[in-house]
Structures are given as C-alpha cells and as structure tokens.
C-alpha cells in the first residue's frame, strides 16, 4: 500500500471508533481481517495514524475547525508527523485508493499558525468533563502533563535480577539504543518511534525469551521497589493481573519468602504462568479466584499490594482511545470498586504489616481521596509518608514525584514549556 491508501484506511477505522465507540484495537483488528492484502508495514502505519489522531484529537480539531476523522488523520500526517502540506498532497496524488484531494479550507488550516493557547483543556488534549479533575491533580502543570500524556510512550523494560543485571542488558540491547531509566535502578528505556517508524520487537530478543527482562513501565517498577523497601517475607499481590509487579517483587526478594498472586479474573491472571516459567521465580504461588481460595491468608501478610482497577488515565499514552470512551458513570463505578477492593484487602494484613495502594490513574478522586476515605473508616491503619523514604529508596539524585501533604505520591514527568513561550497546536 502507498501512503494514500493508508490514510484512507486510517480515516475509515477512526470513523468506526468514533461512531460506534469501539476500542481502537478491535476496529484495527476487524479492518485487518477484511483487508488481507495489507502487510505488516501497512498495518503499522495505519495504526500509528489512528493512535496519534486520538492522542491529539482536540488540538488537531481546533486547528482544522472540525473533529471529522478525515481532518484528524490528514492533520496527523502533515502536522504531527511533520511531513508537511507538500508531502501530504504528494501522498494523495496518483493513488486511486487515497482520500479525495485537499479542499482549499483544509489546505489553509494545515498551514495556518493558529494559536489555541487560551484554551488549556484543548491544548492539553483532555476531555472537557475531566479537565477539573486533571487540573486538580496537576495545578499549574496541567497543560504540560496533558501534552506529555498525549505523546507516544517509550518502551520500558525491567531487568530480572534473578537472571541478569542492567549493565549486561545495556550491552546486549545496544542495537535498540536502550538507556538506563532515570529513577528505577532496574529499568531500561527505548525511545518511542516517530511517524512511520517501527519500534524494535523486544519480545523477539534472546534476553526476553530467556527471562532476562520483562516489559514493564518505569512507574510500575517504582511501585514494586517501594513495596519491596519494607522487606516483606509474606506478600499478597491482591490484584496481580498478568503478574508484572509479582515478578518484580520476586526479583527484589531474591526468591526468598512467599508471594501469593491473586486476581478476581482468571483471564487477567492467565499470562502469569508463562512469565513465571521464563523468569525463574520460585517463591510465587498463583491463587486462582476460587471461592475461599485465599481465606487462609487472612491476617498473615507483611505486605498486601493493591494495584486497583481504575480509569487508566495514567496510561493514555498507550491507550489514547480510553480517554475519549470513559464516562462519568464508569469513573464513579471505578471509585466504588476501589473502595470495595481496599475493604477486602485489609483483612489480609497482619498487625504491624503494610498495605500499598496504587492505580494507573492520575485523578485524586481515584487515589488520595480513596485512601483518605479508607483511613477514616479504618483507624487501625495509619498512612506512611513516602516523601520521607523516597531518597533512601532511590537515592539523592532521583527525580521526586508529586507528594501530597500526607506523603502520597503521583508519578509523572511532564514536558517543560519555557516560560513566556507561545503555545500552538
């Protein structure tokens, strides 16, 4: 396929996502099944166009004067990917599968220097109804944080301490331009691809197949390192999912003690078995969500790790469609679920033990407000001020997250906009 046909495909898929409110991966998969002629390179470019259009949906719509899928995809190609008006027109010419030629209004919008800095919510590409929550979380940095969350995500890897070390992996993965992460001492980072570029397929690497590393965002690595800092010997990963933090804890505990990996969903838990075999972890017991299956652990755990279900606002870089699909009712349901999970998990903590609560959300209503509500109903629990422990865990030079007065942490690293600069789409 030429780029013209790829643009047409992206417009079609984005239209299905917008009109049917479908998860973007489902729409991409269905399009691929119906268009077997499209190669892997074609599908990659099409997916990147769709994802980037969703990442910058509001700011691109402000530039183009419409949120029509055609306008968003064309602006992504010409503006976000920096191919320019001339490059876009060349892609549309001479390809019978391409979208129709540019109209004059589209051409003018693509080259106009349109200032949208007065509308912070649009500049940040955050849904209007969520902007108050987003601004509550980040204050004066809300625009910078929104811009950062609208960018492509890097590929973060976690070194499996049971089988390897960071220096060894940096050498083995030098062809990927991997670098050490700035805070996690067991993390590597590969910069995200730009435009039509393809990200390295790290799961095909020898190191992945042999269990030397796992894919895991640095924020999740940090959460596991904080959990390990209390030196637990008996751990319940209450919402283990695919087991990322379970495996990270196994490495930090050097296969000592016991970790119980539990989740309410067998489907979410299923990937953990292959990952455990690859990792070499021997101190993990998987607890399927059978009735009464973990009742015997009540009151015995040094640490209960609660990575609670949430809105996923912290992973908008990887799932940009989710920020447009979430609804007020869904967010309210998540808060109720978080309260329920915390209330259930507390019964497994021994006297003097710890419970760590984490989400992939940036909203206070899912984070510190849930913890405060829990503490108000459970006076036998007391908050731990992480701000006082941060340097001891990560070192004096480590970047510090955003701390509340109680020492609750929100992990973020926004792009910095120079003071006085002009903010434009």
GROMACS .gro file of C-alpha atoms in nm:
model
  425
    1UNK     CA    1   0.000   0.000   0.000
    2UNK     CA    2   0.104   0.358  -0.065
    3UNK     CA    3   0.051   0.628   0.194
    4UNK     CA    4  -0.263   0.747   0.020
    5UNK     CA    5  -0.434   0.413   0.077
    6UNK     CA    6  -0.305   0.403   0.432
    7UNK     CA    7  -0.456   0.744   0.500
    8UNK     CA    8  -0.792   0.629   0.363
    9UNK     CA    9  -0.780   0.318   0.582
   10UNK     CA   10  -0.698   0.522   0.892
   11UNK     CA   11  -0.992   0.756   0.821
   12UNK     CA   12  -1.225   0.456   0.786
   13UNK     CA   13  -1.104   0.295   1.110
   14UNK     CA   14  -1.113   0.619   1.307
   15UNK     CA   15  -1.468   0.674   1.185
   16UNK     CA   16  -1.568   0.333   1.321
   17UNK     CA   17  -1.404   0.413   1.655
   18UNK     CA   18  -1.580   0.749   1.677
   19UNK     CA   19  -1.930   0.649   1.565
   20UNK     CA   20  -1.951   0.308   1.734
   21UNK     CA   21  -1.740   0.394   2.042
   22UNK     CA   22  -1.536   0.081   1.984
   23UNK     CA   23  -1.196   0.006   2.136
   24UNK     CA   24  -0.943   0.104   1.875
   25UNK     CA   25  -0.768  -0.234   1.883
   26UNK     CA   26  -1.095  -0.408   1.793
   27UNK     CA   27  -1.151  -0.172   1.500
   28UNK     CA   28  -0.795  -0.220   1.374
   29UNK     CA   29  -0.823  -0.598   1.404
   30UNK     CA   30  -1.152  -0.609   1.215
   31UNK     CA   31  -1.015  -0.391   0.937
   32UNK     CA   32  -0.709  -0.616   0.908
   33UNK     CA   33  -0.927  -0.929   0.879
   34UNK     CA   34  -1.122  -0.768   0.597
   35UNK     CA   35  -0.814  -0.643   0.411
   36UNK     CA   36  -0.572  -0.936   0.399
   37UNK     CA   37  -0.364  -0.767   0.129
   38UNK     CA   38  -0.232  -0.515   0.381
   39UNK     CA   39   0.115  -0.612   0.501
   40UNK     CA   40   0.256  -0.569   0.848
   41UNK     CA   41   0.420  -0.242   0.748
   42UNK     CA   42   0.088  -0.110   0.618
   43UNK     CA   43  -0.094  -0.208   0.936
   44UNK     CA   44   0.175  -0.042   1.146
   45UNK     CA   45   0.146   0.294   0.966
   46UNK     CA   46  -0.234   0.281   0.973
   47UNK     CA   47  -0.240   0.204   1.344
   48UNK     CA   48   0.008   0.484   1.418
   49UNK     CA   49  -0.209   0.731   1.225
   50UNK     CA   50  -0.519   0.629   1.420
   51UNK     CA   51  -0.349   0.631   1.760
   52UNK     CA   52  -0.178   0.966   1.702
   53UNK     CA   53  -0.503   1.121   1.578
   54UNK     CA   54  -0.669   1.010   1.903
   55UNK     CA   55  -0.378   1.135   2.115
   56UNK     CA   56  -0.413   1.487   1.975
   57UNK     CA   57  -0.782   1.481   1.890
   58UNK     CA   58  -0.880   1.814   2.049
   59UNK     CA   59  -0.580   2.022   1.944
   60UNK     CA   60  -0.593   1.889   1.586
   61UNK     CA   61  -0.967   1.955   1.568
   62UNK     CA   62  -0.905   2.312   1.687
   63UNK     CA   63  -0.651   2.357   1.408
   64UNK     CA   64  -0.874   2.206   1.139
   65UNK     CA   65  -1.201   2.355   1.262
   66UNK     CA   66  -1.364   2.010   1.274
   67UNK     CA   67  -1.322   1.677   1.450
   68UNK     CA   68  -1.417   1.481   1.138
   69UNK     CA   69  -1.194   1.168   1.107
   70UNK     CA   70  -1.063   1.285   0.769
   71UNK     CA   71  -0.945   1.616   0.916
   72UNK     CA   72  -0.778   1.448   1.214
   73UNK     CA   73  -0.593   1.189   1.005
   74UNK     CA   74  -0.474   1.439   0.743
   75UNK     CA   75  -0.353   1.676   1.016
   76UNK     CA   76  -0.175   1.390   1.193
   77UNK     CA   77   0.015   1.303   0.875
   78UNK     CA   78   0.102   1.660   0.777
   79UNK     CA   79   0.144   1.831   1.117
   80UNK     CA   80   0.206   1.577   1.394
   81UNK     CA   81   0.435   1.367   1.174
   82UNK     CA   82   0.591   1.683   1.028
   83UNK     CA   83   0.554   1.563   0.669
   84UNK     CA   84   0.404   1.896   0.568
   85UNK     CA   85   0.145   2.012   0.321
   86UNK     CA   86   0.352   1.927   0.015
   87UNK     CA   87   0.421   1.576   0.140
   88UNK     CA   88   0.053   1.521   0.211
   89UNK     CA   89  -0.052   1.639  -0.133
   90UNK     CA   90   0.202   1.406  -0.293
   91UNK     CA   91   0.057   1.114  -0.094
   92UNK     CA   92  -0.292   1.199  -0.220
   93UNK     CA   93  -0.186   1.224  -0.585
   94UNK     CA   94  -0.156   0.927  -0.813
   95UNK     CA   95  -0.311   0.676  -0.573
   96UNK     CA   96  -0.662   0.563  -0.661
   97UNK     CA   97  -0.712   0.436  -0.305
   98UNK     CA   98  -0.625   0.771  -0.147
   99UNK     CA   99  -0.881   1.012   0.003
  100UNK     CA  100  -1.007   1.289  -0.222
  101UNK     CA  101  -0.772   1.584  -0.286
  102UNK     CA  102  -0.746   1.861  -0.030
  103UNK     CA  103  -1.004   2.133  -0.028
  104UNK     CA  104  -0.884   2.490   0.000
  105UNK     CA  105  -1.013   2.526   0.357
  106UNK     CA  106  -0.818   2.216   0.459
  107UNK     CA  107  -0.505   2.345   0.292
  108UNK     CA  108  -0.532   2.676   0.474
  109UNK     CA  109  -0.594   2.508   0.811
  110UNK     CA  110  -0.290   2.286   0.773
  111UNK     CA  111  -0.053   2.576   0.718
  112UNK     CA  112  -0.219   2.831   0.947
  113UNK     CA  113  -0.034   2.935   1.263
  114UNK     CA  114  -0.343   2.901   1.478
  115UNK     CA  115  -0.293   2.995   1.845
  116UNK     CA  116  -0.505   2.784   2.081
  117UNK     CA  117  -0.312   2.860   2.398
  118UNK     CA  118  -0.611   3.038   2.555
  119UNK     CA  119  -0.791   2.704   2.587
  120UNK     CA  120  -0.575   2.494   2.819
  121UNK     CA  121  -0.802   2.192   2.805
  122UNK     CA  122  -0.776   2.178   2.425
  123UNK     CA  123  -0.402   2.234   2.428
  124UNK     CA  124  -0.365   1.951   2.680
  125UNK     CA  125  -0.594   1.720   2.477
  126UNK     CA  126  -0.801   1.629   2.783
  127UNK     CA  127  -1.178   1.573   2.764
  128UNK     CA  128  -1.370   1.878   2.886
  129UNK     CA  129  -1.561   1.697   3.160
  130UNK     CA  130  -1.236   1.554   3.301
  131UNK     CA  131  -1.043   1.881   3.295
  132UNK     CA  132  -1.138   1.988   3.652
  133UNK     CA  133  -1.009   1.655   3.789
  134UNK     CA  134  -0.697   1.681   3.575
  135UNK     CA  135  -0.631   2.038   3.686
  136UNK     CA  136  -0.688   1.937   4.048
  137UNK     CA  137  -0.416   1.675   4.008
  138UNK     CA  138  -0.153   1.896   3.846
  139UNK     CA  139  -0.240   2.260   3.909
  140UNK     CA  140  -0.026   2.497   3.704
  141UNK     CA  141   0.144   2.200   3.534
  142UNK     CA  142  -0.181   2.057   3.398
  143UNK     CA  143  -0.116   2.166   3.039
  144UNK     CA  144   0.238   2.026   3.040
  145UNK     CA  145   0.113   1.700   3.187
  146UNK     CA  146  -0.161   1.675   2.925
  147UNK     CA  147   0.088   1.731   2.645
  148UNK     CA  148   0.314   1.463   2.794
  149UNK     CA  149   0.025   1.216   2.817
  150UNK     CA  150  -0.065   1.286   2.453
  151UNK     CA  151   0.281   1.182   2.335
  152UNK     CA  152   0.380   0.831   2.235
  153UNK     CA  153   0.504   0.613   2.518
  154UNK     CA  154   0.857   0.475   2.530
  155UNK     CA  155   0.929   0.104   2.567
  156UNK     CA  156   1.030   0.038   2.927
  157UNK     CA  157   1.199  -0.286   3.028
  158UNK     CA  158   1.267  -0.423   3.375
  159UNK     CA  159   1.581  -0.623   3.439
  160UNK     CA  160   1.508  -0.957   3.605
  161UNK     CA  161   1.753  -0.955   3.895
  162UNK     CA  162   1.719  -1.333   3.923
  163UNK     CA  163   1.891  -1.382   3.588
  164UNK     CA  164   2.070  -1.068   3.474
  165UNK     CA  165   2.183  -0.715   3.555
  166UNK     CA  166   2.137  -0.377   3.389
  167UNK     CA  167   2.490  -0.332   3.254
  168UNK     CA  168   2.480  -0.669   3.083
  169UNK     CA  169   2.145  -0.594   2.923
  170UNK     CA  170   2.252  -0.248   2.808
  171UNK     CA  171   2.527  -0.416   2.609
  172UNK     CA  172   2.302  -0.691   2.473
  173UNK     CA  173   2.039  -0.438   2.365
  174UNK     CA  174   2.274  -0.166   2.239
  175UNK     CA  175   2.129  -0.204   1.887
  176UNK     CA  176   1.794  -0.077   2.021
  177UNK     CA  177   1.954   0.239   2.169
  178UNK     CA  178   1.823   0.140   2.512
  179UNK     CA  179   1.934   0.362   2.801
  180UNK     CA  180   1.910   0.331   3.179
  181UNK     CA  181   1.592   0.474   3.332
  182UNK     CA  182   1.642   0.778   3.550
  183UNK     CA  183   1.474   0.656   3.869
  184UNK     CA  184   1.430   0.278   3.864
  185UNK     CA  185   1.768   0.105   3.914
  186UNK     CA  186   1.642  -0.199   3.722
  187UNK     CA  187   1.489  -0.019   3.424
  188UNK     CA  188   1.586   0.032   3.060
  189UNK     CA  189   1.411   0.268   2.820
  190UNK     CA  190   1.384   0.268   2.443
  191UNK     CA  191   1.260   0.594   2.291
  192UNK     CA  192   0.927   0.573   2.108
  193UNK     CA  193   0.935   0.562   1.727
  194UNK     CA  194   0.837   0.871   1.532
  195UNK     CA  195   0.588   0.895   1.247
  196UNK     CA  196   0.602   0.581   1.032
  197UNK     CA  197   0.896   0.428   1.219
  198UNK     CA  198   0.870   0.079   1.366
  199UNK     CA  199   0.955   0.013   1.730
  200UNK     CA  200   1.203  -0.270   1.796
  201UNK     CA  201   1.032  -0.602   1.864
  202UNK     CA  202   1.194  -0.664   2.201
  203UNK     CA  203   0.993  -0.979   2.269
  204UNK     CA  204   1.187  -1.147   1.990
  205UNK     CA  205   1.516  -1.075   2.167
  206UNK     CA  206   1.715  -1.359   2.321
  207UNK     CA  207   1.706  -1.180   2.657
  208UNK     CA  208   1.327  -1.178   2.664
  209UNK     CA  209   1.295  -1.541   2.566
  210UNK     CA  210   1.543  -1.641   2.838
  211UNK     CA  211   1.373  -1.427   3.103
  212UNK     CA  212   1.650  -1.170   3.145
  213UNK     CA  213   1.398  -0.885   3.123
  214UNK     CA  214   1.026  -0.810   3.113
  215UNK     CA  215   0.827  -0.526   2.959
  216UNK     CA  216   0.714  -0.300   3.242
  217UNK     CA  217   0.661   0.075   3.267
  218UNK     CA  218   0.905   0.253   3.495
  219UNK     CA  219   0.618   0.373   3.715
  220UNK     CA  220   0.518   0.012   3.784
  221UNK     CA  221   0.879  -0.076   3.857
  222UNK     CA  222   0.893   0.210   4.107
  223UNK     CA  223   0.576   0.089   4.279
  224UNK     CA  224   0.727  -0.259   4.319
  225UNK     CA  225   1.053  -0.114   4.453
  226UNK     CA  226   0.863   0.092   4.710
  227UNK     CA  227   0.676  -0.223   4.814
  228UNK     CA  228   0.999  -0.421   4.846
  229UNK     CA  229   1.153  -0.148   5.063
  230UNK     CA  230   0.954  -0.268   5.366
  231UNK     CA  231   1.145  -0.600   5.342
  232UNK     CA  232   0.838  -0.827   5.345
  233UNK     CA  233   0.862  -1.205   5.366
  234UNK     CA  234   0.493  -1.280   5.310
  235UNK     CA  235   0.325  -1.084   5.028
  236UNK     CA  236  -0.021  -1.091   4.874
  237UNK     CA  237  -0.047  -0.926   4.531
  238UNK     CA  238  -0.423  -0.886   4.558
  239UNK     CA  239  -0.489  -0.755   4.203
  240UNK     CA  240  -0.199  -0.931   4.030
  241UNK     CA  241  -0.334  -0.922   3.675
  242UNK     CA  242  -0.068  -1.056   3.439
  243UNK     CA  243   0.187  -1.062   3.719
  244UNK     CA  244   0.419  -0.774   3.635
  245UNK     CA  245   0.459  -0.649   3.991
  246UNK     CA  246   0.459  -1.004   4.130
  247UNK     CA  247   0.763  -1.082   3.915
  248UNK     CA  248   0.931  -0.755   4.007
  249UNK     CA  249   0.885  -0.832   4.377
  250UNK     CA  250   1.019  -1.186   4.330
  251UNK     CA  251   1.338  -1.037   4.189
  252UNK     CA  252   1.373  -0.784   4.470
  253UNK     CA  253   1.311  -1.054   4.731
  254UNK     CA  254   1.574  -1.276   4.560
  255UNK     CA  255   1.336  -1.573   4.559
  256UNK     CA  256   1.306  -1.564   4.935
  257UNK     CA  257   0.982  -1.555   5.132
  258UNK     CA  258   0.648  -1.618   4.963
  259UNK     CA  259   0.439  -1.416   4.721
  260UNK     CA  260   0.075  -1.504   4.658
  261UNK     CA  261  -0.052  -1.377   4.322
  262UNK     CA  262  -0.431  -1.334   4.319
  263UNK     CA  263  -0.679  -1.167   4.089
  264UNK     CA  264  -1.056  -1.164   4.062
  265UNK     CA  265  -1.030  -1.260   3.692
  266UNK     CA  266  -0.877  -1.584   3.563
  267UNK     CA  267  -0.841  -1.422   3.221
  268UNK     CA  268  -0.631  -1.135   3.358
  269UNK     CA  269  -0.425  -1.380   3.561
  270UNK     CA  270  -0.360  -1.624   3.274
  271UNK     CA  271  -0.036  -1.466   3.136
  272UNK     CA  272   0.141  -1.505   3.471
  273UNK     CA  273   0.213  -1.876   3.422
  274UNK     CA  274   0.436  -1.838   3.115
  275UNK     CA  275   0.602  -1.532   3.266
  276UNK     CA  276   0.683  -1.722   3.585
  277UNK     CA  277   0.840  -2.009   3.392
  278UNK     CA  278   1.056  -1.768   3.196
  279UNK     CA  279   1.158  -1.562   3.499
  280UNK     CA  280   1.298  -1.833   3.724
  281UNK     CA  281   1.090  -1.709   4.018
  282UNK     CA  282   1.036  -1.988   4.270
  283UNK     CA  283   0.870  -1.802   4.557
  284UNK     CA  284   0.538  -1.729   4.385
  285UNK     CA  285   0.215  -1.919   4.436
  286UNK     CA  286  -0.068  -1.834   4.196
  287UNK     CA  287  -0.406  -1.821   4.369
  288UNK     CA  288  -0.693  -1.859   4.125
  289UNK     CA  289  -1.011  -1.666   4.215
  290UNK     CA  290  -1.191  -1.968   4.359
  291UNK     CA  291  -1.440  -1.918   4.645
  292UNK     CA  292  -1.246  -1.910   4.971
  293UNK     CA  293  -0.921  -1.970   4.786
  294UNK     CA  294  -0.718  -1.717   4.986
  295UNK     CA  295  -0.914  -1.717   5.310
  296UNK     CA  296  -0.627  -1.895   5.483
  297UNK     CA  297  -0.401  -1.593   5.424
  298UNK     CA  298  -0.612  -1.357   5.637
  299UNK     CA  299  -0.411  -1.166   5.893
  300UNK     CA  300  -0.078  -1.320   5.786
  301UNK     CA  301   0.067  -1.084   5.525
  302UNK     CA  302   0.360  -0.848   5.585
  303UNK     CA  303   0.255  -0.666   5.266
  304UNK     CA  304  -0.068  -0.657   5.068
  305UNK     CA  305  -0.018  -0.492   4.730
  306UNK     CA  306  -0.340  -0.343   4.589
  307UNK     CA  307  -0.297  -0.232   4.228
  308UNK     CA  308  -0.661  -0.137   4.198
  309UNK     CA  309  -0.878  -0.126   3.884
  310UNK     CA  310  -0.905   0.234   3.766
  311UNK     CA  311  -0.987   0.471   3.481
  312UNK     CA  312  -0.644   0.420   3.325
  313UNK     CA  313  -0.583   0.793   3.283
  314UNK     CA  314  -0.216   0.741   3.366
  315UNK     CA  315  -0.168   0.522   3.057
  316UNK     CA  316  -0.334   0.746   2.799
  317UNK     CA  317  -0.008   0.743   2.603
  318UNK     CA  318  -0.055   0.372   2.534
  319UNK     CA  319  -0.437   0.369   2.516
  320UNK     CA  320  -0.538   0.710   2.381
  321UNK     CA  321  -0.887   0.593   2.287
  322UNK     CA  322  -0.967   0.524   2.652
  323UNK     CA  323  -0.971   0.892   2.746
  324UNK     CA  324  -1.250   0.957   2.495
  325UNK     CA  325  -1.451   0.645   2.588
  326UNK     CA  326  -1.459   0.686   2.966
  327UNK     CA  327  -1.786   0.821   3.107
  328UNK     CA  328  -1.886   0.981   3.439
  329UNK     CA  329  -2.077   0.664   3.530
  330UNK     CA  330  -1.773   0.447   3.458
  331UNK     CA  331  -1.548   0.667   3.671
  332UNK     CA  332  -1.799   0.654   3.956
  333UNK     CA  333  -1.814   0.275   3.927
  334UNK     CA  334  -1.435   0.255   3.944
  335UNK     CA  335  -1.430   0.457   4.266
  336UNK     CA  336  -1.683   0.223   4.423
  337UNK     CA  337  -1.478  -0.077   4.308
  338UNK     CA  338  -1.162   0.074   4.457
  339UNK     CA  339  -1.333   0.118   4.793
  340UNK     CA  340  -1.454  -0.242   4.779
  341UNK     CA  341  -1.109  -0.378   4.693
  342UNK     CA  342  -0.941  -0.182   4.973
  343UNK     CA  343  -1.203  -0.300   5.220
  344UNK     CA  344  -1.148  -0.663   5.122
  345UNK     CA  345  -0.768  -0.649   5.106
  346UNK     CA  346  -0.729  -0.501   5.454
  347UNK     CA  347  -0.826  -0.833   5.616
  348UNK     CA  348  -0.506  -0.997   5.494
  349UNK     CA  349  -0.265  -0.751   5.658
  350UNK     CA  350  -0.106  -0.874   5.981
  351UNK     CA  351  -0.065  -0.642   6.279
  352UNK     CA  352   0.225  -0.410   6.200
  353UNK     CA  353   0.213  -0.502   5.830
  354UNK     CA  354   0.173  -0.276   5.529
  355UNK     CA  355  -0.081  -0.227   5.253
  356UNK     CA  356   0.032  -0.045   4.939
  357UNK     CA  357  -0.240   0.110   4.722
  358UNK     CA  358  -0.161   0.203   4.362
  359UNK     CA  359  -0.354   0.282   4.045
  360UNK     CA  360  -0.276   0.373   3.685
  361UNK     CA  361  -0.484   0.688   3.728
  362UNK     CA  362  -0.374   1.046   3.785
  363UNK     CA  363  -0.705   1.164   3.932
  364UNK     CA  364  -0.717   1.246   4.305
  365UNK     CA  365  -1.069   1.102   4.324
  366UNK     CA  366  -0.921   0.757   4.250
  367UNK     CA  367  -0.603   0.800   4.452
  368UNK     CA  368  -0.558   1.006   4.768
  369UNK     CA  369  -0.932   1.056   4.814
  370UNK     CA  370  -0.985   0.680   4.820
  371UNK     CA  371  -0.703   0.633   5.070
  372UNK     CA  372  -0.838   0.910   5.293
  373UNK     CA  373  -1.184   0.752   5.284
  374UNK     CA  374  -1.035   0.416   5.377
  375UNK     CA  375  -0.834   0.562   5.664
  376UNK     CA  376  -1.138   0.741   5.803
  377UNK     CA  377  -1.319   0.408   5.830
  378UNK     CA  378  -1.019   0.205   5.945
  379UNK     CA  379  -0.849   0.382   6.237
  380UNK     CA  380  -0.622   0.082   6.295
  381UNK     CA  381  -0.437   0.181   5.975
  382UNK     CA  382  -0.208   0.485   5.953
  383UNK     CA  383  -0.059   0.650   5.640
  384UNK     CA  384   0.311   0.617   5.564
  385UNK     CA  385   0.481   0.935   5.439
  386UNK     CA  386   0.663   0.819   5.125
  387UNK     CA  387   0.828   1.159   5.080
  388UNK     CA  388   1.044   1.083   5.386
  389UNK     CA  389   1.152   0.747   5.242
  390UNK     CA  390   1.198   0.838   4.877
  391UNK     CA  391   1.566   0.934   4.890
  392UNK     CA  392   1.653   0.623   5.089
  393UNK     CA  393   1.492   0.401   4.827
  394UNK     CA  394   1.603   0.571   4.506
  395UNK     CA  395   1.898   0.790   4.602
  396UNK     CA  396   1.958   1.160   4.650
  397UNK     CA  397   1.968   1.235   4.276
  398UNK     CA  398   1.641   1.063   4.186
  399UNK     CA  399   1.359   1.276   4.047
  400UNK     CA  400   1.085   1.329   4.303
  401UNK     CA  401   0.717   1.268   4.227
  402UNK     CA  402   0.433   1.494   4.331
  403UNK     CA  403   0.365   1.445   4.701
  404UNK     CA  404   0.052   1.537   4.893
  405UNK     CA  405   0.078   1.670   5.246
  406UNK     CA  406   0.041   1.314   5.376
  407UNK     CA  407   0.325   1.193   5.153
  408UNK     CA  408   0.110   1.013   4.892
  409UNK     CA  409   0.290   1.012   4.557
  410UNK     CA  410   0.179   1.072   4.198
  411UNK     CA  411   0.445   0.966   3.949
  412UNK     CA  412   0.481   1.196   3.649
  413UNK     CA  413   0.744   1.355   3.436
  414UNK     CA  414   0.584   1.623   3.214
  415UNK     CA  415   0.741   1.806   2.926
  416UNK     CA  416   0.852   2.152   3.033
  417UNK     CA  417   0.724   2.452   2.840
  418UNK     CA  418   0.959   2.753   2.856
  419UNK     CA  419   0.808   3.047   3.042
  420UNK     CA  420   0.660   3.301   2.806
  421UNK     CA  421   0.665   3.073   2.503
  422UNK     CA  422   0.376   3.072   2.258
  423UNK     CA  423   0.165   2.758   2.279
  424UNK     CA  424   0.026   2.649   1.948
  425UNK     CA  425  -0.138   2.342   1.800
   0.00000   0.00000   0.00000
